[in-house]
Amino acid sequence: MEIRHLNYAIAVNDKQGFTNAAAYLEIDQGFLSKQIKWLEKKIGFQIFDRHQRPLKLTDAGNEFLQAARQILHQIEQSIELGQRLSRGEKGRLNIGINTSIANSKLTDILRVFHDKFPEVELVLQELASYEQIDKLRNQKLDLGFFHLHNLHIINNDNDHVLTSIPVLQESLVIVLPENHRFARRTSISLAALANDQFILPPNNLLYNLREQINDLCLDAGFQPKVKQEAAWISTVLSLVAGGMGISLLPANVQNLQRHGVIYRSIQGKSPLLELVAVWRSDNVSIILKNFLEVISNLA
């Protein structure tokens, strides 16, 4: 038995006879009649009572066609779902994020993607870069966002399983309490801050960012006096607002309106931090492909 046999029987019933059904199906009436007889022989009972005009269903035929309609509807739904899945219109994507992407382009990326693919579930996890890299390698994340300076970890991967595209570039900014002596300046040289106490991210979490900050200060002629280490940006801002010290952070932090804190640019040359999107090169997910297309268009 084939699906077409069910469609034939339904058409004969809906069009109230073989003549109309054959015209609707655009097939020969004799061929249609033979196909229905073959079907009735196959299932072991008559679907139609041919002694009545217009053509009527037998009791068994009525039950059979009700079930046939449900079967065809389920098949259509399955085909539609399969087509949507194949186009990446339905499914799930696991994404690792950091503070920088959350404070910058994440809102736009999510909005554009959701507008195009409203039924795709995006599962976001706030993770440090090394955690994202580990989960990407173990296929527990589909995509991660972190700074390019962490890609040396990827480049040491012998099988080169991870690849990336740029998302944005940002500079470092000086974070000061609002009553700082340089609060009225629009930009400040790092050398002028040599005697200030610093609140900086710990080496074990953002070691390359910390390394860049240390190198930048050394180029300015001093080693930063670290009063306190803090892993979370919100904690750094709270400590600065409380007057415990100053900090150097990625420029996206300026999107966080924190009372008691002001942001100033660095005079002279400041390194650019590049934020990248990273994924496994062997991940063939169409949802991932669609998400990367959105990122590329917005980058």
mmCIF file of C-alpha atoms in Angstrom:
data_model
loop_
_atom_site.group_PDB
_atom_site.id
_atom_site.type_symbol
_atom_site.label_atom_id
_atom_site.label_comp_id
_atom_site.label_asym_id
_atom_site.label_seq_id
_atom_site.Cartn_x
_atom_site.Cartn_y
_atom_site.Cartn_z
ATOM 1 C CA MET A 1 0.000 0.000 0.000
ATOM 2 C CA GLU A 2 1.241 3.478 -0.868
ATOM 3 C CA ILE A 3 0.247 6.940 0.275
ATOM 4 C CA ARG A 4 -1.286 7.618 -3.128
ATOM 5 C CA HIS A 5 -3.842 4.847 -2.537
ATOM 6 C CA LEU A 6 -5.090 6.676 0.564
ATOM 7 C CA ASN A 7 -5.268 9.932 -1.395
ATOM 8 C CA TYR A 8 -7.207 8.171 -4.148
ATOM 9 C CA ALA A 9 -9.811 6.809 -1.692
ATOM 10 C CA ILE A 10 -10.187 10.169 0.042
ATOM 11 C CA ALA A 11 -10.632 11.932 -3.299
ATOM 12 C CA VAL A 12 -13.351 9.490 -4.395
ATOM 13 C CA ASN A 13 -15.236 10.139 -1.158
ATOM 14 C CA ASP A 14 -14.762 13.913 -1.147
ATOM 15 C CA LYS A 15 -15.715 14.301 -4.835
ATOM 16 C CA GLN A 16 -18.655 11.875 -4.436
ATOM 17 C CA GLY A 17 -17.711 9.504 -7.188
ATOM 18 C CA PHE A 18 -15.020 8.147 -9.459
ATOM 19 C CA THR A 19 -15.690 10.514 -12.366
ATOM 20 C CA ASN A 20 -15.193 13.716 -10.382
ATOM 21 C CA ALA A 21 -12.284 12.231 -8.421
ATOM 22 C CA ALA A 22 -10.475 11.152 -11.586
ATOM 23 C CA ALA A 23 -10.857 14.637 -13.053
ATOM 24 C CA TYR A 24 -9.611 16.194 -9.802
ATOM 25 C CA LEU A 25 -6.630 13.839 -9.645
ATOM 26 C CA GLU A 26 -6.007 14.206 -13.378
ATOM 27 C CA ILE A 27 -5.838 10.460 -13.922
ATOM 28 C CA ASP A 28 -7.869 7.950 -15.987
ATOM 29 C CA GLN A 29 -11.155 6.932 -14.350
ATOM 30 C CA GLY A 30 -10.635 3.258 -15.187
ATOM 31 C CA PHE A 31 -7.175 3.360 -13.620
ATOM 32 C CA LEU A 32 -8.617 4.987 -10.491
ATOM 33 C CA SER A 33 -11.319 2.332 -10.191
ATOM 34 C CA LYS A 34 -8.734 -0.448 -10.459
ATOM 35 C CA GLN A 35 -6.552 1.194 -7.800
ATOM 36 C CA ILE A 36 -9.467 1.418 -5.353
ATOM 37 C CA LYS A 37 -10.384 -2.224 -5.980
ATOM 38 C CA TRP A 38 -6.751 -3.195 -5.404
ATOM 39 C CA LEU A 39 -6.758 -1.248 -2.131
ATOM 40 C CA GLU A 40 -9.991 -2.875 -0.939
ATOM 41 C CA LYS A 41 -8.569 -6.297 -1.729
ATOM 42 C CA LYS A 42 -5.373 -5.387 0.132
ATOM 43 C CA ILE A 43 -7.148 -4.297 3.332
ATOM 44 C CA GLY A 44 -9.796 -7.045 3.179
ATOM 45 C CA PHE A 45 -13.016 -5.000 3.125
ATOM 46 C CA GLN A 46 -14.950 -2.654 0.861
ATOM 47 C CA ILE A 47 -14.508 1.069 1.399
ATOM 48 C CA PHE A 48 -17.401 2.128 -0.827
ATOM 49 C CA ASP A 49 -20.943 0.796 -1.223
ATOM 50 C CA ARG A 50 -21.207 0.867 -5.000
ATOM 51 C CA HIS A 51 -24.958 0.054 -4.994
ATOM 52 C CA GLN A 52 -25.856 3.542 -3.726
ATOM 53 C CA ARG A 53 -25.954 6.779 -5.647
ATOM 54 C CA PRO A 54 -24.304 9.057 -4.838
ATOM 55 C CA LEU A 55 -21.475 6.805 -3.750
ATOM 56 C CA LYS A 56 -21.486 6.089 -0.014
ATOM 57 C CA LEU A 57 -18.883 4.812 2.417
ATOM 58 C CA THR A 58 -19.356 1.512 4.202
ATOM 59 C CA ASP A 59 -19.068 1.640 7.993
ATOM 60 C CA ALA A 60 -15.625 0.063 7.738
ATOM 61 C CA GLY A 61 -14.699 2.457 4.939
ATOM 62 C CA ASN A 62 -15.746 5.445 7.031
ATOM 63 C CA GLU A 63 -13.483 4.397 9.917
ATOM 64 C CA PHE A 64 -10.667 3.597 7.498
ATOM 65 C CA LEU A 65 -10.772 6.996 5.790
ATOM 66 C CA GLN A 66 -10.894 8.859 9.105
ATOM 67 C CA ALA A 67 -7.715 7.071 10.121
ATOM 68 C CA ALA A 68 -6.225 7.649 6.635
ATOM 69 C CA ARG A 69 -6.823 11.403 6.919
ATOM 70 C CA GLN A 70 -5.022 11.454 10.282
ATOM 71 C CA ILE A 71 -2.128 9.491 8.848
ATOM 72 C CA LEU A 72 -1.756 11.841 5.891
ATOM 73 C CA HIS A 73 -1.966 14.873 8.184
ATOM 74 C CA GLN A 74 0.777 13.438 10.407
ATOM 75 C CA ILE A 75 2.920 12.744 7.358
ATOM 76 C CA GLU A 76 2.443 16.312 6.134
ATOM 77 C CA GLN A 77 3.361 17.655 9.569
ATOM 78 C CA SER A 78 6.454 15.443 9.700
ATOM 79 C CA ILE A 79 7.556 16.605 6.254
ATOM 80 C CA GLU A 80 6.998 20.251 7.202
ATOM 81 C CA LEU A 81 8.941 19.795 10.455
ATOM 82 C CA GLY A 82 11.766 18.055 8.613
ATOM 83 C CA GLN A 83 11.930 20.861 6.061
ATOM 84 C CA ARG A 84 12.010 23.497 8.821
ATOM 85 C CA LEU A 85 14.743 21.612 10.669
ATOM 86 C CA SER A 86 16.748 21.285 7.457
ATOM 87 C CA ARG A 87 16.494 25.066 6.988
ATOM 88 C CA GLY A 88 17.510 25.733 10.587
ATOM 89 C CA GLU A 89 14.119 27.239 11.453
ATOM 90 C CA LYS A 90 13.627 25.033 14.498
ATOM 91 C CA GLY A 91 16.019 23.510 17.018
ATOM 92 C CA ARG A 92 18.526 24.600 19.648
ATOM 93 C CA LEU A 93 21.902 26.332 19.812
ATOM 94 C CA ASN A 94 24.168 26.369 22.890
ATOM 95 C CA ILE A 95 26.183 29.595 23.123
ATOM 96 C CA GLY A 96 28.913 30.708 25.515
ATOM 97 C CA ILE A 97 29.116 34.426 26.257
ATOM 98 C CA ASN A 98 31.341 36.796 28.197
ATOM 99 C CA THR A 99 30.791 40.292 29.582
ATOM 100 C CA SER A 100 32.175 42.032 26.501
ATOM 101 C CA ILE A 101 29.698 40.523 24.044
ATOM 102 C CA ALA A 102 26.851 40.929 26.545
ATOM 103 C CA ASN A 103 27.634 44.646 26.894
ATOM 104 C CA SER A 104 28.045 45.252 23.165
ATOM 105 C CA LYS A 105 26.630 43.377 20.163
ATOM 106 C CA LEU A 106 24.748 40.530 21.832
ATOM 107 C CA THR A 107 21.440 42.414 21.963
ATOM 108 C CA ASP A 108 21.519 43.164 18.225
ATOM 109 C CA ILE A 109 22.614 39.633 17.321
ATOM 110 C CA LEU A 110 19.829 38.039 19.360
ATOM 111 C CA ARG A 111 17.179 40.449 18.063
ATOM 112 C CA VAL A 112 18.058 39.937 14.380
ATOM 113 C CA PHE A 113 18.335 36.161 14.734
ATOM 114 C CA HIS A 114 15.075 35.870 16.681
ATOM 115 C CA ASP A 115 13.265 37.926 14.034
ATOM 116 C CA LYS A 116 14.429 35.490 11.347
ATOM 117 C CA PHE A 117 14.170 32.259 13.339
ATOM 118 C CA PRO A 118 11.664 32.770 16.183
ATOM 119 C CA GLU A 119 11.316 29.061 16.972
ATOM 120 C CA VAL A 120 15.027 28.355 17.481
ATOM 121 C CA GLU A 121 15.950 28.056 21.155
ATOM 122 C CA LEU A 122 19.158 29.889 22.075
ATOM 123 C CA VAL A 123 20.689 28.647 25.333
ATOM 124 C CA LEU A 124 23.200 31.212 26.664
ATOM 125 C CA GLN A 125 25.843 30.350 29.249
ATOM 126 C CA GLU A 126 28.056 32.939 30.954
ATOM 127 C CA LEU A 127 31.488 31.323 30.950
ATOM 128 C CA ALA A 128 35.139 32.316 31.163
ATOM 129 C CA SER A 129 37.076 31.857 27.929
ATOM 130 C CA TYR A 130 38.915 28.721 29.066
ATOM 131 C CA GLU A 131 35.581 27.133 30.058
ATOM 132 C CA GLN A 132 34.113 27.972 26.659
ATOM 133 C CA ILE A 133 37.104 26.466 24.868
ATOM 134 C CA ASP A 134 36.819 23.276 26.929
ATOM 135 C CA LYS A 135 33.083 22.969 26.225
ATOM 136 C CA LEU A 136 33.593 23.671 22.516
ATOM 137 C CA ARG A 137 36.187 20.927 22.280
ATOM 138 C CA ASN A 138 33.876 18.525 24.116
ATOM 139 C CA GLN A 139 30.909 19.513 21.901
ATOM 140 C CA LYS A 140 28.929 20.921 24.830
ATOM 141 C CA LEU A 141 28.802 24.347 23.177
ATOM 142 C CA ASP A 142 28.032 25.192 19.565
ATOM 143 C CA LEU A 143 29.526 28.677 19.676
ATOM 144 C CA GLY A 144 31.546 30.838 22.050
ATOM 145 C CA PHE A 145 32.322 34.545 22.336
ATOM 146 C CA PHE A 146 35.631 35.665 23.849
ATOM 147 C CA HIS A 147 38.670 37.828 23.150
ATOM 148 C CA LEU A 148 41.185 37.009 20.465
ATOM 149 C CA HIS A 149 44.053 37.070 22.952
ATOM 150 C CA ASN A 150 42.765 33.727 24.249
ATOM 151 C CA LEU A 151 43.105 32.156 20.805
ATOM 152 C CA HIS A 152 46.696 31.129 21.504
ATOM 153 C CA ILE A 153 45.026 28.269 23.403
ATOM 154 C CA ILE A 154 43.198 27.320 20.224
ATOM 155 C CA ASN A 155 46.309 27.666 18.076
ATOM 156 C CA ASN A 156 48.040 25.105 20.272
ATOM 157 C CA ASP A 157 45.329 22.609 19.398
ATOM 158 C CA ASN A 158 47.060 20.145 17.093
ATOM 159 C CA ASP A 159 43.918 19.131 15.233
ATOM 160 C CA HIS A 160 42.821 22.752 14.605
ATOM 161 C CA VAL A 161 39.247 21.803 15.386
ATOM 162 C CA LEU A 162 38.250 25.337 16.432
ATOM 163 C CA THR A 163 37.840 28.269 14.070
ATOM 164 C CA SER A 164 36.694 31.870 14.494
ATOM 165 C CA ILE A 165 35.418 35.074 12.911
ATOM 166 C CA PRO A 166 35.871 38.637 14.258
ATOM 167 C CA VAL A 167 32.917 40.317 15.943
ATOM 168 C CA LEU A 168 34.268 43.674 17.117
ATOM 169 C CA GLN A 169 37.375 45.550 18.210
ATOM 170 C CA GLU A 170 37.523 47.684 21.321
ATOM 171 C CA SER A 171 40.133 49.631 23.261
ATOM 172 C CA LEU A 172 40.821 49.741 26.980
ATOM 173 C CA VAL A 173 39.445 52.613 29.037
ATOM 174 C CA ILE A 174 40.423 54.024 32.397
ATOM 175 C CA VAL A 175 37.800 53.538 35.113
ATOM 176 C CA LEU A 176 37.857 56.161 37.881
ATOM 177 C CA PRO A 177 35.778 57.063 40.941
ATOM 178 C CA GLU A 178 33.780 60.206 40.146
ATOM 179 C CA ASN A 179 35.751 62.293 42.674
ATOM 180 C CA HIS A 180 39.163 61.328 41.265
ATOM 181 C CA ARG A 181 41.694 64.132 40.847
ATOM 182 C CA PHE A 182 41.644 63.625 37.053
ATOM 183 C CA ALA A 183 37.847 63.434 36.794
ATOM 184 C CA ARG A 184 37.659 66.644 34.703
ATOM 185 C CA ARG A 185 40.044 65.369 32.046
ATOM 186 C CA THR A 186 38.689 63.678 28.903
ATOM 187 C CA SER A 187 41.825 61.557 28.447
ATOM 188 C CA ILE A 188 44.627 60.603 30.808
ATOM 189 C CA SER A 189 48.162 59.310 30.321
ATOM 190 C CA LEU A 190 48.875 56.078 32.132
ATOM 191 C CA ALA A 191 52.106 57.526 33.508
ATOM 192 C CA ALA A 192 50.025 60.011 35.497
ATOM 193 C CA LEU A 193 48.372 57.059 37.289
ATOM 194 C CA ALA A 194 51.588 55.375 38.413
ATOM 195 C CA ASN A 195 50.903 56.026 42.106
ATOM 196 C CA ASP A 196 47.224 54.994 42.058
ATOM 197 C CA GLN A 197 45.908 51.744 43.494
ATOM 198 C CA PHE A 198 44.462 49.407 40.845
ATOM 199 C CA ILE A 199 41.509 47.015 40.856
ATOM 200 C CA LEU A 200 42.297 44.400 38.191
ATOM 201 C CA PRO A 201 41.016 41.032 36.964
ATOM 202 C CA PRO A 202 42.928 38.045 38.375
ATOM 203 C CA ASN A 203 45.598 36.332 36.305
ATOM 204 C CA ASN A 204 43.958 32.917 36.553
ATOM 205 C CA LEU A 205 40.717 34.001 34.828
ATOM 206 C CA LEU A 206 41.633 36.699 32.344
ATOM 207 C CA TYR A 207 45.367 36.178 32.349
ATOM 208 C CA ASN A 208 45.996 37.597 28.904
ATOM 209 C CA LEU A 209 43.942 40.731 29.605
ATOM 210 C CA ARG A 210 45.844 41.156 32.847
ATOM 211 C CA GLU A 211 49.083 40.555 30.954
ATOM 212 C CA GLN A 212 48.182 43.253 28.438
ATOM 213 C CA ILE A 213 47.345 45.694 31.234
ATOM 214 C CA ASN A 214 50.655 44.956 32.959
ATOM 215 C CA ASP A 215 52.586 45.416 29.705
ATOM 216 C CA LEU A 216 50.779 48.668 28.964
ATOM 217 C CA CYS A 217 51.654 50.042 32.390
ATOM 218 C CA LEU A 218 55.266 48.888 32.069
ATOM 219 C CA ASP A 219 55.506 50.733 28.741
ATOM 220 C CA ALA A 220 54.326 53.820 30.634
ATOM 221 C CA GLY A 221 57.151 53.326 33.124
ATOM 222 C CA PHE A 222 55.540 51.637 36.105
ATOM 223 C CA GLN A 223 54.132 48.381 37.435
ATOM 224 C CA PRO A 224 50.507 48.702 38.610
ATOM 225 C CA LYS A 225 49.972 48.610 42.352
ATOM 226 C CA VAL A 226 47.163 46.079 42.699
ATOM 227 C CA LYS A 227 44.996 46.826 45.732
ATOM 228 C CA GLN A 228 42.351 44.220 44.933
ATOM 229 C CA GLU A 229 41.572 41.562 42.313
ATOM 230 C CA ALA A 230 38.010 40.985 41.119
ATOM 231 C CA ALA A 231 36.735 38.566 38.470
ATOM 232 C CA TRP A 232 33.328 40.167 37.842
ATOM 233 C CA ILE A 233 33.046 43.526 36.078
ATOM 234 C CA SER A 234 30.218 44.561 38.394
ATOM 235 C CA THR A 235 32.493 43.937 41.377
ATOM 236 C CA VAL A 236 35.322 45.959 39.827
ATOM 237 C CA LEU A 237 32.956 48.889 39.256
ATOM 238 C CA SER A 238 31.616 48.691 42.805
ATOM 239 C CA LEU A 239 35.132 48.759 44.246
ATOM 240 C CA VAL A 240 36.113 51.702 42.041
ATOM 241 C CA ALA A 241 32.926 53.547 42.985
ATOM 242 C CA GLY A 242 33.778 52.891 46.624
ATOM 243 C CA GLY A 243 37.121 54.648 46.183
ATOM 244 C CA MET A 244 39.302 51.575 46.640
ATOM 245 C CA GLY A 245 41.205 52.226 43.430
ATOM 246 C CA ILE A 246 41.039 52.639 39.654
ATOM 247 C CA SER A 247 40.923 50.098 36.846
ATOM 248 C CA LEU A 248 41.572 49.427 33.172
ATOM 249 C CA LEU A 249 38.789 47.548 31.394
ATOM 250 C CA PRO A 250 37.517 46.857 27.850
ATOM 251 C CA ALA A 251 35.605 49.838 26.430
ATOM 252 C CA ASN A 252 32.284 47.967 26.412
ATOM 253 C CA VAL A 253 32.112 48.600 30.149
ATOM 254 C CA GLN A 254 30.976 52.134 29.291
ATOM 255 C CA ASN A 255 27.585 50.687 28.420
ATOM 256 C CA LEU A 256 27.128 49.903 32.113
ATOM 257 C CA GLN A 257 25.775 52.966 33.899
ATOM 258 C CA ARG A 258 27.261 52.681 37.387
ATOM 259 C CA HIS A 259 26.727 55.527 39.841
ATOM 260 C CA GLY A 260 29.988 56.858 41.240
ATOM 261 C CA VAL A 261 32.126 55.703 38.289
ATOM 262 C CA ILE A 262 33.433 57.626 35.267
ATOM 263 C CA TYR A 263 35.283 56.430 32.168
ATOM 264 C CA ARG A 264 38.173 58.170 30.457
ATOM 265 C CA SER A 265 40.206 57.341 27.355
ATOM 266 C CA ILE A 266 43.926 56.549 27.473
ATOM 267 C CA GLN A 267 46.268 59.149 25.999
ATOM 268 C CA GLY A 268 48.597 57.761 23.380
ATOM 269 C CA LYS A 269 48.630 54.273 21.935
ATOM 270 C CA SER A 270 46.242 51.761 23.476
ATOM 271 C CA PRO A 271 45.953 48.104 22.431
ATOM 272 C CA LEU A 272 42.833 46.957 20.603
ATOM 273 C CA LEU A 273 41.064 43.918 21.994
ATOM 274 C CA GLU A 274 39.351 41.807 19.331
ATOM 275 C CA LEU A 275 36.239 39.886 20.289
ATOM 276 C CA VAL A 276 35.672 36.748 18.216
ATOM 277 C CA ALA A 277 33.003 34.097 17.718
ATOM 278 C CA VAL A 278 34.479 30.583 17.921
ATOM 279 C CA TRP A 279 33.033 27.225 16.865
ATOM 280 C CA ARG A 280 34.084 23.733 15.863
ATOM 281 C CA SER A 281 34.955 23.483 12.183
ATOM 282 C CA ASP A 282 33.286 20.048 12.048
ATOM 283 C CA ASN A 283 29.949 21.357 13.358
ATOM 284 C CA VAL A 284 27.612 21.124 10.351
ATOM 285 C CA SER A 285 24.523 22.506 12.116
ATOM 286 C CA ILE A 286 22.442 24.659 9.765
ATOM 287 C CA ILE A 287 21.286 26.633 12.827
ATOM 288 C CA LEU A 288 24.913 27.467 13.598
ATOM 289 C CA LYS A 289 25.428 28.477 9.960
ATOM 290 C CA ASN A 290 22.437 30.817 10.144
ATOM 291 C CA PHE A 291 23.658 32.299 13.437
ATOM 292 C CA LEU A 292 27.141 32.914 12.027
ATOM 293 C CA GLU A 293 25.576 34.642 9.016
ATOM 294 C CA VAL A 294 23.790 37.052 11.366
ATOM 295 C CA ILE A 295 27.049 37.722 13.226
ATOM 296 C CA SER A 296 28.921 38.357 9.960
ATOM 297 C CA ASN A 297 26.279 40.808 8.757
ATOM 298 C CA LEU A 298 26.421 42.754 12.029
ATOM 299 C CA ALA A 299 30.193 42.609 12.567
#
